[in-house]
């Protein structure tokens, strides 16, 4: 059971991220897959806006992970941890590895978004939301959300 949505423009991708944020809570792990330039960071920016976190969300390519603290003035209550899987090792559970970074934010208290890139999806990670972004010929994007364990299927149903 997957949810597929067409995202004609980057603004649509931001808006979808804000909507998705509405069903997220502390402890969540989102694995974003898709080729370079597919819109993984753009979607994360929308999620960050929806969560009401501080700081510009940019590609984490040159750091392993970045913590965006919640901004109470914008209704934020939970931090966003934004990581790039290429900078993580190939441990089976990115959450454990991110916790090892000593980020001053634990994955249990944060929403964790990992830009997972291509070819890493075969790894076994328990409960998470798999988010696949693809760029089509006409430059629009397609996002496919696949629930893996937990109550993700029920939460996705609320997004339909
Ligand atoms: N519908 C769309 N959704 C998302 N981005 C779009 C869309 N249309 C055009 N773009 C553009 O495509 C680019 C997407 O870049 P982004 O950094 O989000 O990709 P990425 O998947 O994170 O790439 P990388 O693998 O390098 O991290 C941006 O320049 C954005 O403006
Ligand atoms: Mg990116």
CSV table of C-alpha atoms and ligand atoms in Angstrom, one decimal:
chain,number,residue,atom,x,y,z
A,1,UNK,CA,0.0,0.0,0.0
A,2,UNK,CA,1.8,3.1,-1.2
A,3,UNK,CA,0.7,6.7,-1.7
A,4,UNK,CA,1.8,8.3,-4.9
A,5,UNK,CA,1.5,12.1,-5.5
A,6,UNK,CA,2.5,14.2,-8.5
A,7,UNK,CA,4.5,17.3,-7.6
A,8,UNK,CA,4.5,19.7,-10.6
A,9,UNK,CA,6.7,22.4,-9.0
A,10,UNK,CA,9.1,22.9,-6.2
A,11,UNK,CA,6.4,24.8,-4.4
A,12,UNK,CA,4.2,21.7,-4.6
A,13,UNK,CA,7.0,19.7,-3.0
A,14,UNK,CA,7.3,22.2,-0.2
A,15,UNK,CA,3.6,22.1,0.4
A,16,UNK,CA,3.5,18.4,0.4
A,17,UNK,CA,6.3,18.3,3.0
A,18,UNK,CA,4.3,20.7,5.2
A,19,UNK,CA,1.3,18.4,4.9
A,20,UNK,CA,3.4,15.3,5.6
A,21,UNK,CA,4.7,17.0,8.7
A,22,UNK,CA,1.2,17.0,10.1
A,23,UNK,CA,1.3,13.3,10.6
A,24,UNK,CA,4.9,13.1,12.0
A,25,UNK,CA,5.9,12.8,15.7
A,26,UNK,CA,9.0,12.3,17.8
A,27,UNK,CA,10.9,9.1,17.1
A,28,UNK,CA,9.9,8.9,13.4
A,29,UNK,CA,12.4,7.9,10.7
A,30,UNK,CA,12.0,8.9,7.1
A,31,UNK,CA,14.3,7.5,4.5
A,32,UNK,CA,14.3,9.6,1.3
A,33,UNK,CA,15.5,7.9,-1.8
A,34,UNK,CA,15.9,9.1,-5.4
A,35,UNK,CA,18.6,10.4,-7.7
A,36,UNK,CA,20.6,13.6,-7.5
A,37,UNK,CA,18.3,16.7,-7.8
A,38,UNK,CA,15.1,14.6,-7.3
A,39,UNK,CA,13.9,17.0,-4.6
A,40,UNK,CA,14.9,15.2,-1.4
A,41,UNK,CA,16.2,18.4,0.2
A,42,UNK,CA,13.2,20.4,-1.1
A,43,UNK,CA,10.8,17.9,0.5
A,44,UNK,CA,12.8,18.1,3.8
A,45,UNK,CA,12.5,21.9,3.7
A,46,UNK,CA,8.7,21.6,3.5
A,47,UNK,CA,8.8,19.1,6.4
A,48,UNK,CA,10.9,21.5,8.4
A,49,UNK,CA,8.5,24.3,7.7
A,50,UNK,CA,5.6,22.1,8.8
A,51,UNK,CA,7.3,21.1,12.0
A,52,UNK,CA,8.2,24.8,12.8
A,53,UNK,CA,11.9,24.2,13.1
A,54,UNK,CA,14.8,26.8,13.1
A,55,UNK,CA,17.5,27.2,10.6
A,56,UNK,CA,17.7,26.9,6.8
A,57,UNK,CA,17.5,23.4,5.6
A,58,UNK,CA,20.2,22.8,3.0
A,59,UNK,CA,21.9,19.7,1.6
A,60,UNK,CA,23.7,18.0,4.4
A,61,UNK,CA,26.3,16.7,1.9
A,62,UNK,CA,29.3,18.2,3.8
A,63,UNK,CA,28.2,17.3,7.3
A,64,UNK,CA,26.9,14.0,8.5
A,65,UNK,CA,23.8,15.4,10.1
A,66,UNK,CA,22.3,18.6,11.2
A,67,UNK,CA,19.8,19.3,14.0
A,68,UNK,CA,17.1,21.9,13.5
A,69,UNK,CA,15.5,22.9,16.8
A,70,UNK,CA,11.8,23.5,17.2
A,71,UNK,CA,10.7,27.2,17.2
A,72,UNK,CA,8.0,27.5,19.9
A,73,UNK,CA,7.0,30.8,18.2
A,74,UNK,CA,5.9,28.8,15.2
A,75,UNK,CA,4.3,26.0,17.1
A,76,UNK,CA,7.4,23.8,16.9
A,77,UNK,CA,7.7,21.1,19.5
A,78,UNK,CA,10.0,18.5,18.0
A,79,UNK,CA,13.5,18.8,16.5
A,80,UNK,CA,14.3,17.7,12.9
A,81,UNK,CA,17.5,15.7,12.4
A,82,UNK,CA,18.5,15.9,8.8
A,83,UNK,CA,21.2,13.4,7.7
A,84,UNK,CA,22.9,12.3,4.5
A,85,UNK,CA,23.3,8.5,4.3
A,86,UNK,CA,26.4,8.8,2.1
A,87,UNK,CA,28.1,10.3,5.2
A,88,UNK,CA,26.8,7.6,7.4
A,89,UNK,CA,28.5,4.2,7.5
A,90,UNK,CA,26.7,1.2,6.3
A,91,UNK,CA,25.3,0.2,9.6
A,92,UNK,CA,21.9,-1.5,9.3
A,93,UNK,CA,20.2,1.1,11.5
A,94,UNK,CA,20.9,4.8,10.7
A,95,UNK,CA,19.1,5.8,13.9
A,96,UNK,CA,21.7,4.1,16.1
A,97,UNK,CA,24.5,5.7,14.1
A,98,UNK,CA,23.0,9.1,14.3
A,99,UNK,CA,22.6,8.8,18.0
A,100,UNK,CA,26.3,7.9,18.2
A,101,UNK,CA,27.1,11.3,16.7
A,102,UNK,CA,26.3,12.9,20.0
A,103,UNK,CA,24.3,15.6,18.2
A,104,UNK,CA,22.7,16.9,21.4
A,105,UNK,CA,19.4,15.6,20.1
A,106,UNK,CA,18.3,12.0,20.3
A,107,UNK,CA,16.4,10.3,17.5
A,108,UNK,CA,13.7,9.3,20.0
A,109,UNK,CA,12.9,12.9,20.6
A,110,UNK,CA,13.3,14.1,17.0
A,111,UNK,CA,11.9,13.5,13.6
A,112,UNK,CA,14.8,12.0,11.6
A,113,UNK,CA,15.0,12.5,7.8
A,114,UNK,CA,17.8,10.7,6.0
A,115,UNK,CA,18.6,11.4,2.4
A,116,UNK,CA,19.3,7.9,1.6
A,117,UNK,CA,20.4,8.2,-2.1
A,118,UNK,CA,20.4,5.4,-4.6
A,119,UNK,CA,21.3,1.8,-4.0
A,120,UNK,CA,21.2,1.9,-0.2
A,121,UNK,CA,17.6,0.9,0.2
A,122,UNK,CA,18.3,-2.9,0.4
A,123,UNK,CA,19.5,-2.4,3.9
A,124,UNK,CA,17.3,-3.6,6.6
A,125,UNK,CA,15.9,-0.9,8.8
A,126,UNK,CA,12.8,-1.6,10.8
A,127,UNK,CA,9.9,0.7,11.1
A,128,UNK,CA,10.2,3.7,8.9
A,129,UNK,CA,8.5,5.7,6.1
A,130,UNK,CA,10.2,5.1,2.8
A,131,UNK,CA,9.8,8.2,0.5
A,132,UNK,CA,10.9,7.7,-3.1
A,133,UNK,CA,11.3,10.8,-5.3
A,134,UNK,CA,11.7,10.7,-9.0
A,135,UNK,CA,12.2,13.3,-11.7
A,136,UNK,CA,10.1,12.8,-14.8
A,137,UNK,CA,10.8,13.7,-18.5
A,138,UNK,CA,8.8,16.9,-18.1
A,139,UNK,CA,10.8,17.9,-15.0
A,140,UNK,CA,7.8,17.3,-12.6
A,141,UNK,CA,8.4,15.1,-9.7
A,142,UNK,CA,6.6,12.0,-8.4
A,143,UNK,CA,6.7,11.1,-4.8
A,144,UNK,CA,5.9,7.6,-3.6
A,145,UNK,CA,5.5,6.9,0.1
A,146,UNK,CA,5.7,3.3,1.3
A,147,UNK,CA,4.9,2.4,4.9
A,148,UNK,CA,7.4,0.0,6.6
A,149,UNK,CA,6.1,-1.3,9.9
A,150,UNK,CA,4.6,0.6,12.8
A,151,UNK,CA,1.4,2.6,12.2
A,152,UNK,CA,2.7,4.3,9.0
A,153,UNK,CA,-0.1,2.8,6.8
A,154,UNK,CA,-2.7,4.3,9.0
A,155,UNK,CA,-1.0,7.6,9.1
A,156,UNK,CA,-0.6,7.6,5.3
A,157,UNK,CA,-4.3,7.0,4.9
A,158,UNK,CA,-4.9,10.3,6.6
A,159,UNK,CA,-2.9,12.0,3.9
A,160,UNK,CA,-5.0,10.6,1.0
B,1,LIG,N1,8.6,19.6,-8.4
B,1,LIG,C1,9.8,19.8,-7.9
B,1,LIG,N2,10.1,19.3,-6.7
B,1,LIG,C2,11.3,19.4,-6.1
B,1,LIG,N3,12.3,20.1,-6.7
B,1,LIG,C3,12.1,20.7,-7.9
B,1,LIG,C4,10.8,20.5,-8.5
B,1,LIG,N4,10.9,21.1,-9.7
B,1,LIG,C5,12.2,21.6,-9.8
B,1,LIG,N5,12.9,21.4,-8.7
B,1,LIG,C6,14.3,21.8,-8.5
B,1,LIG,O1,15.1,20.6,-8.4
B,1,LIG,C7,16.1,20.8,-7.4
B,1,LIG,C8,15.9,19.7,-6.4
B,1,LIG,O2,17.1,19.8,-5.6
B,1,LIG,P1,17.2,19.0,-4.2
B,1,LIG,O3,18.5,19.6,-3.6
B,1,LIG,O4,16.0,19.1,-3.4
B,1,LIG,O5,17.4,17.5,-4.6
B,1,LIG,P2,18.0,16.3,-3.8
B,1,LIG,O6,17.2,15.1,-4.2
B,1,LIG,O7,18.1,16.7,-2.4
B,1,LIG,O8,19.5,16.1,-4.5
B,1,LIG,P3,20.8,15.5,-3.8
B,1,LIG,O9,20.8,14.1,-4.2
B,1,LIG,O10,21.9,16.3,-4.6
B,1,LIG,O11,20.8,15.8,-2.4
B,1,LIG,C9,15.9,22.2,-6.9
B,1,LIG,O12,16.8,23.0,-7.6
B,1,LIG,C10,14.5,22.5,-7.2
B,1,LIG,O13,14.2,23.9,-7.3
B,2,LIG,MG1,19.7,16.8,-1.1
